[in-house]
Amino acid sequence: MMSRALFAEELKIRGKGIWLLAVIGPIGLIGMQALNYGLRFDYLMKAYAADMWGGLLENIFSFVPIALILGAALLSSLLANVEHQHSSWKQLLALPISRTAVFSSKFVVLCILLCFSCALLFVGIIGLGLMLGMPVNEMPVYDILRISFAPLAGTLPLLAIQLWMSIHLKNQGIPVSIGVTAAIVSLFAIQLPDYAPLKWPLLAYQGPGQGKVIGAGLVLSALIGLAGAIHFHRKDVD
């Protein structure tokens, strides 16, 4: 049943620009740093002479949490709006697929899209570093993997909330506005208490107890997803 739901979601997002959005995010982050280094190459290479790769990662990470939170909001809205736009919830739920599978498949698709974005970011960081002439033998592959994927685990609870709101509310302006606001607030996440989920994308990479934060992100996203699936199961649809 789950495989049918995933196949149906994959068919629906074709030609909707959703994959394009998943590509634009990491390319935008890499492009920003390419411009940054292009304009201040001599200064930055001298400032980070002791650890060139570390300097690149430091500059990139400042924008990873906001990009993930914003991407979670926009992708959730676009995915849910496929049904809202055509008022096709009843047609979808008339298929031999449970409501739980429908909700779960949308969450899985969103996770796949964000993982794809993170993989592109990983490749882009390596490519940019090599283009800038950074030494291959000093490449911190593990740190690049962490900066590309660890913040995603901290973003998953926010993704589950965004999907829940996007499915529940026909007016997508509300969940998108909340997502944009959350992304902006995340710029000041360092000032938030550690238990605030908005801070978790930051803590998952460079905070104390990174493994605990990643685990908490996975557990909380599962709980929120379960609550969202139960609510969707009981909800009347138009």
mmCIF file of C-alpha atoms in Angstrom:
data_model
loop_
_atom_site.group_PDB
_atom_site.id
_atom_site.type_symbol
_atom_site.label_atom_id
_atom_site.label_comp_id
_atom_site.label_asym_id
_atom_site.label_seq_id
_atom_site.Cartn_x
_atom_site.Cartn_y
_atom_site.Cartn_z
ATOM 1 C CA MET A 1 0.000 0.000 0.000
ATOM 2 C CA MET A 2 2.820 2.375 0.899
ATOM 3 C CA SER A 3 4.581 1.677 -2.393
ATOM 4 C CA ARG A 4 1.398 2.568 -4.289
ATOM 5 C CA ALA A 5 1.105 5.833 -2.386
ATOM 6 C CA LEU A 6 4.748 6.713 -3.067
ATOM 7 C CA PHE A 7 4.325 5.916 -6.762
ATOM 8 C CA ALA A 8 1.224 8.109 -6.898
ATOM 9 C CA GLU A 9 3.099 10.996 -5.233
ATOM 10 C CA GLU A 10 5.992 10.621 -7.666
ATOM 11 C CA LEU A 11 3.623 10.854 -10.610
ATOM 12 C CA LYS A 12 1.889 13.939 -9.202
ATOM 13 C CA ILE A 13 5.048 15.980 -8.640
ATOM 14 C CA ARG A 14 6.278 15.540 -12.186
ATOM 15 C CA GLY A 15 6.283 18.854 -13.992
ATOM 16 C CA LYS A 16 5.300 20.777 -10.834
ATOM 17 C CA GLY A 17 8.687 22.395 -10.271
ATOM 18 C CA ILE A 18 9.144 20.605 -6.943
ATOM 19 C CA TRP A 19 12.352 18.858 -7.987
ATOM 20 C CA LEU A 20 13.588 22.158 -9.401
ATOM 21 C CA LEU A 21 13.123 23.806 -6.005
ATOM 22 C CA ALA A 22 15.097 20.979 -4.397
ATOM 23 C CA VAL A 23 17.944 21.740 -6.808
ATOM 24 C CA ILE A 24 17.846 25.524 -6.509
ATOM 25 C CA GLY A 25 18.458 25.520 -2.735
ATOM 26 C CA PRO A 26 21.916 23.896 -2.639
ATOM 27 C CA ILE A 27 22.989 25.536 -5.884
ATOM 28 C CA GLY A 28 22.027 28.889 -4.402
ATOM 29 C CA LEU A 29 24.106 28.240 -1.267
ATOM 30 C CA ILE A 30 27.144 27.204 -3.294
ATOM 31 C CA GLY A 31 26.650 30.112 -5.681
ATOM 32 C CA MET A 32 26.582 32.584 -2.787
ATOM 33 C CA GLN A 33 29.901 31.308 -1.483
ATOM 34 C CA ALA A 34 31.405 31.207 -4.961
ATOM 35 C CA LEU A 35 30.532 34.909 -5.258
ATOM 36 C CA ASN A 36 31.786 35.572 -1.723
ATOM 37 C CA TYR A 37 35.146 33.979 -2.441
ATOM 38 C CA GLY A 38 35.293 35.504 -5.901
ATOM 39 C CA LEU A 39 34.964 39.015 -4.477
ATOM 40 C CA ARG A 40 37.208 38.477 -1.447
ATOM 41 C CA PHE A 41 39.456 35.626 -2.560
ATOM 42 C CA ASP A 42 42.796 36.945 -1.327
ATOM 43 C CA TYR A 43 41.390 38.106 2.019
ATOM 44 C CA LEU A 44 39.500 34.874 2.758
ATOM 45 C CA MET A 45 42.302 32.549 1.691
ATOM 46 C CA LYS A 46 44.720 34.483 3.889
ATOM 47 C CA ALA A 47 42.286 34.598 6.825
ATOM 48 C CA TYR A 48 41.714 30.835 6.651
ATOM 49 C CA ALA A 49 45.219 29.864 5.565
ATOM 50 C CA ALA A 50 45.579 27.513 8.535
ATOM 51 C CA ASP A 51 42.350 25.650 7.636
ATOM 52 C CA MET A 52 41.001 26.561 4.201
ATOM 53 C CA TRP A 53 38.326 23.861 4.155
ATOM 54 C CA GLY A 54 37.217 24.776 7.662
ATOM 55 C CA GLY A 55 36.807 28.390 6.604
ATOM 56 C CA LEU A 56 34.661 27.365 3.637
ATOM 57 C CA LEU A 57 32.444 25.199 5.830
ATOM 58 C CA GLU A 58 32.104 27.993 8.383
ATOM 59 C CA ASN A 59 30.893 30.408 5.713
ATOM 60 C CA ILE A 60 28.460 27.903 4.204
ATOM 61 C CA PHE A 61 26.947 26.652 7.444
ATOM 62 C CA SER A 62 25.632 30.075 8.374
ATOM 63 C CA PHE A 63 22.971 29.633 5.683
ATOM 64 C CA VAL A 64 22.240 25.882 5.880
ATOM 65 C CA PRO A 65 19.594 25.978 8.669
ATOM 66 C CA ILE A 66 17.602 28.820 7.099
ATOM 67 C CA ALA A 67 17.737 27.100 3.695
ATOM 68 C CA LEU A 68 16.461 23.811 5.145
ATOM 69 C CA ILE A 69 13.643 25.408 7.147
ATOM 70 C CA LEU A 70 12.562 27.514 4.186
ATOM 71 C CA GLY A 71 12.817 24.516 1.871
ATOM 72 C CA ALA A 72 10.706 22.412 4.245
ATOM 73 C CA ALA A 73 7.959 25.059 4.208
ATOM 74 C CA LEU A 74 7.932 25.587 0.443
ATOM 75 C CA LEU A 75 8.188 21.926 -0.520
ATOM 76 C CA SER A 76 5.428 20.938 1.926
ATOM 77 C CA SER A 77 3.170 23.617 0.542
ATOM 78 C CA LEU A 78 3.828 22.699 -3.074
ATOM 79 C CA LEU A 79 3.240 19.010 -2.394
ATOM 80 C CA ALA A 80 -0.023 19.532 -0.512
ATOM 81 C CA ASN A 81 -1.230 22.172 -2.943
ATOM 82 C CA VAL A 82 -1.397 19.602 -5.746
ATOM 83 C CA GLU A 83 -4.610 18.318 -4.118
ATOM 84 C CA HIS A 84 -5.800 21.678 -2.804
ATOM 85 C CA GLN A 85 -5.489 23.357 -6.186
ATOM 86 C CA HIS A 86 -7.610 20.761 -7.995
ATOM 87 C CA SER A 87 -9.859 19.893 -5.028
ATOM 88 C CA SER A 88 -8.848 16.274 -5.525
ATOM 89 C CA TRP A 89 -8.603 15.041 -1.945
ATOM 90 C CA LYS A 90 -11.800 12.992 -2.265
ATOM 91 C CA GLN A 91 -10.602 11.410 -5.506
ATOM 92 C CA LEU A 92 -7.258 10.557 -3.912
ATOM 93 C CA LEU A 93 -8.810 9.058 -0.800
ATOM 94 C CA ALA A 94 -11.258 7.046 -2.893
ATOM 95 C CA LEU A 95 -8.327 4.953 -4.077
ATOM 96 C CA PRO A 96 -7.524 1.699 -2.228
ATOM 97 C CA ILE A 97 -4.881 3.489 -0.155
ATOM 98 C CA SER A 98 -5.270 4.292 3.527
ATOM 99 C CA ARG A 99 -5.143 7.870 4.739
ATOM 100 C CA THR A 100 -2.181 6.992 6.906
ATOM 101 C CA ALA A 101 -0.303 5.795 3.841
ATOM 102 C CA VAL A 102 -1.195 9.009 1.989
ATOM 103 C CA PHE A 103 0.140 11.206 4.786
ATOM 104 C CA SER A 104 3.199 9.028 5.352
ATOM 105 C CA SER A 105 4.037 8.902 1.651
ATOM 106 C CA LYS A 106 4.003 12.685 1.444
ATOM 107 C CA PHE A 107 6.377 12.908 4.410
ATOM 108 C CA VAL A 108 8.695 10.295 2.873
ATOM 109 C CA VAL A 109 8.708 12.141 -0.463
ATOM 110 C CA LEU A 110 9.614 15.379 1.315
ATOM 111 C CA CYS A 111 12.453 13.606 3.139
ATOM 112 C CA ILE A 112 13.721 12.225 -0.179
ATOM 113 C CA LEU A 113 13.612 15.683 -1.742
ATOM 114 C CA LEU A 114 15.551 17.233 1.141
ATOM 115 C CA CYS A 115 18.066 14.373 1.173
ATOM 116 C CA PHE A 116 18.578 14.982 -2.537
ATOM 117 C CA SER A 117 19.218 18.656 -1.797
ATOM 118 C CA CYS A 118 21.694 17.716 0.936
ATOM 119 C CA ALA A 119 23.507 15.349 -1.426
ATOM 120 C CA LEU A 120 23.813 18.152 -3.983
ATOM 121 C CA LEU A 121 25.173 20.420 -1.250
ATOM 122 C CA PHE A 122 27.781 17.777 -0.370
ATOM 123 C CA VAL A 123 28.927 17.525 -3.985
ATOM 124 C CA GLY A 124 28.794 21.295 -4.413
ATOM 125 C CA ILE A 125 30.978 21.976 -1.360
ATOM 126 C CA ILE A 126 33.641 19.581 -2.608
ATOM 127 C CA GLY A 127 33.472 21.016 -6.121
ATOM 128 C CA LEU A 128 33.725 24.614 -4.897
ATOM 129 C CA GLY A 129 36.631 23.809 -2.596
ATOM 130 C CA LEU A 130 38.548 22.137 -5.395
ATOM 131 C CA MET A 131 37.811 25.014 -7.788
ATOM 132 C CA LEU A 132 39.229 27.417 -5.211
ATOM 133 C CA GLY A 133 42.431 25.412 -5.105
ATOM 134 C CA MET A 134 42.032 23.898 -1.651
ATOM 135 C CA PRO A 135 44.283 20.861 -1.031
ATOM 136 C CA VAL A 136 42.653 17.514 -1.701
ATOM 137 C CA ASN A 137 44.658 15.724 0.971
ATOM 138 C CA GLU A 138 43.231 18.064 3.633
ATOM 139 C CA MET A 139 39.610 17.672 2.549
ATOM 140 C CA PRO A 140 37.475 16.981 5.676
ATOM 141 C CA VAL A 141 35.046 14.559 4.041
ATOM 142 C CA TYR A 142 33.392 13.623 7.337
ATOM 143 C CA ASP A 143 32.790 17.263 8.268
ATOM 144 C CA ILE A 144 31.386 17.948 4.794
ATOM 145 C CA LEU A 145 29.014 15.008 5.228
ATOM 146 C CA ARG A 146 27.952 16.321 8.636
ATOM 147 C CA ILE A 147 27.342 19.878 7.452
ATOM 148 C CA SER A 148 25.330 18.538 4.513
ATOM 149 C CA PHE A 149 23.125 16.013 6.321
ATOM 150 C CA ALA A 150 23.186 16.494 10.124
ATOM 151 C CA PRO A 151 21.114 19.728 10.110
ATOM 152 C CA LEU A 152 18.417 17.866 8.176
ATOM 153 C CA ALA A 153 17.788 15.595 11.174
ATOM 154 C CA GLY A 154 17.220 18.681 13.316
ATOM 155 C CA THR A 155 14.834 20.082 10.694
ATOM 156 C CA LEU A 156 12.587 17.005 10.478
ATOM 157 C CA PRO A 157 10.205 18.046 13.323
ATOM 158 C CA LEU A 158 9.631 21.365 11.543
ATOM 159 C CA LEU A 159 9.079 19.480 8.282
ATOM 160 C CA ALA A 160 6.410 17.315 9.937
ATOM 161 C CA ILE A 161 4.655 20.401 11.308
ATOM 162 C CA GLN A 162 4.792 22.149 7.941
ATOM 163 C CA LEU A 163 3.316 19.141 6.156
ATOM 164 C CA TRP A 164 0.548 18.837 8.763
ATOM 165 C CA MET A 165 -0.379 22.516 8.359
ATOM 166 C CA SER A 166 -0.105 22.445 4.567
ATOM 167 C CA ILE A 167 -2.489 19.484 4.302
ATOM 168 C CA HIS A 168 -4.921 20.827 6.891
ATOM 169 C CA LEU A 169 -5.119 24.410 5.560
ATOM 170 C CA LYS A 170 -6.348 25.081 2.042
ATOM 171 C CA ASN A 171 -4.925 28.613 2.129
ATOM 172 C CA GLN A 172 -1.226 27.894 1.654
ATOM 173 C CA GLY A 173 -0.308 31.453 2.511
ATOM 174 C CA ILE A 174 -0.624 30.603 6.222
ATOM 175 C CA PRO A 175 1.844 27.669 6.442
ATOM 176 C CA VAL A 176 4.253 29.360 4.038
ATOM 177 C CA SER A 177 4.195 32.563 6.096
ATOM 178 C CA ILE A 178 4.828 30.568 9.267
ATOM 179 C CA GLY A 179 7.684 28.738 7.563
ATOM 180 C CA VAL A 180 9.285 31.945 6.295
ATOM 181 C CA THR A 181 8.976 33.483 9.755
ATOM 182 C CA ALA A 182 10.573 30.411 11.326
ATOM 183 C CA ALA A 183 13.416 30.573 8.796
ATOM 184 C CA ILE A 184 14.080 34.214 9.635
ATOM 185 C CA VAL A 185 13.962 33.527 13.383
ATOM 186 C CA SER A 186 16.461 30.687 12.865
ATOM 187 C CA LEU A 187 19.069 33.315 11.987
ATOM 188 C CA PHE A 188 19.052 34.157 15.700
ATOM 189 C CA ALA A 189 18.774 30.533 16.853
ATOM 190 C CA ILE A 190 21.989 30.777 18.847
ATOM 191 C CA GLN A 191 20.070 32.910 21.358
ATOM 192 C CA LEU A 192 17.270 30.352 21.778
ATOM 193 C CA PRO A 193 17.281 27.669 24.492
ATOM 194 C CA ASP A 194 18.661 24.300 23.417
ATOM 195 C CA TYR A 195 15.249 22.621 23.724
ATOM 196 C CA ALA A 196 13.758 24.894 21.031
ATOM 197 C CA PRO A 197 13.388 22.870 17.777
ATOM 198 C CA LEU A 198 14.338 25.957 15.752
ATOM 199 C CA LYS A 199 17.810 25.641 17.231
ATOM 200 C CA TRP A 200 18.202 21.943 16.457
ATOM 201 C CA PRO A 201 19.450 22.329 12.844
ATOM 202 C CA LEU A 202 22.285 24.403 14.326
ATOM 203 C CA LEU A 203 22.988 22.089 17.266
ATOM 204 C CA ALA A 204 22.908 18.977 15.081
ATOM 205 C CA TYR A 205 26.141 20.138 13.446
ATOM 206 C CA GLN A 206 28.076 22.274 15.876
ATOM 207 C CA GLY A 207 26.452 22.103 19.285
ATOM 208 C CA PRO A 208 27.072 19.964 22.370
ATOM 209 C CA GLY A 209 25.472 16.537 22.287
ATOM 210 C CA GLN A 210 25.053 16.442 18.511
ATOM 211 C CA GLY A 211 24.032 12.787 18.528
ATOM 212 C CA LYS A 212 21.308 13.465 21.106
ATOM 213 C CA VAL A 213 19.976 16.370 19.029
ATOM 214 C CA ILE A 214 19.858 14.205 15.903
ATOM 215 C CA GLY A 215 18.084 11.453 17.846
ATOM 216 C CA ALA A 216 15.635 13.931 19.348
ATOM 217 C CA GLY A 217 14.903 15.299 15.871
ATOM 218 C CA LEU A 218 14.117 11.833 14.543
ATOM 219 C CA VAL A 219 11.925 10.908 17.519
ATOM 220 C CA LEU A 220 10.010 14.202 17.646
ATOM 221 C CA SER A 221 9.408 14.181 13.885
ATOM 222 C CA ALA A 222 7.994 10.656 14.181
ATOM 223 C CA LEU A 223 5.667 11.732 17.006
ATOM 224 C CA ILE A 224 4.490 14.842 15.132
ATOM 225 C CA GLY A 225 4.070 12.802 11.966
ATOM 226 C CA LEU A 226 1.991 10.246 13.861
ATOM 227 C CA ALA A 227 -0.210 12.986 15.309
ATOM 228 C CA GLY A 228 -0.596 14.526 11.864
ATOM 229 C CA ALA A 229 -1.500 11.161 10.328
ATOM 230 C CA ILE A 230 -4.127 10.510 13.037
ATOM 231 C CA HIS A 231 -5.623 13.966 12.535
ATOM 232 C CA PHE A 232 -5.678 13.473 8.759
ATOM 233 C CA HIS A 233 -7.303 10.056 9.214
ATOM 234 C CA ARG A 234 -10.188 11.633 11.160
ATOM 235 C CA LYS A 235 -10.470 14.838 9.144
ATOM 236 C CA ASP A 236 -13.274 15.470 6.661
ATOM 237 C CA VAL A 237 -11.958 16.468 3.230
ATOM 238 C CA ASP A 238 -13.398 18.677 0.519
#
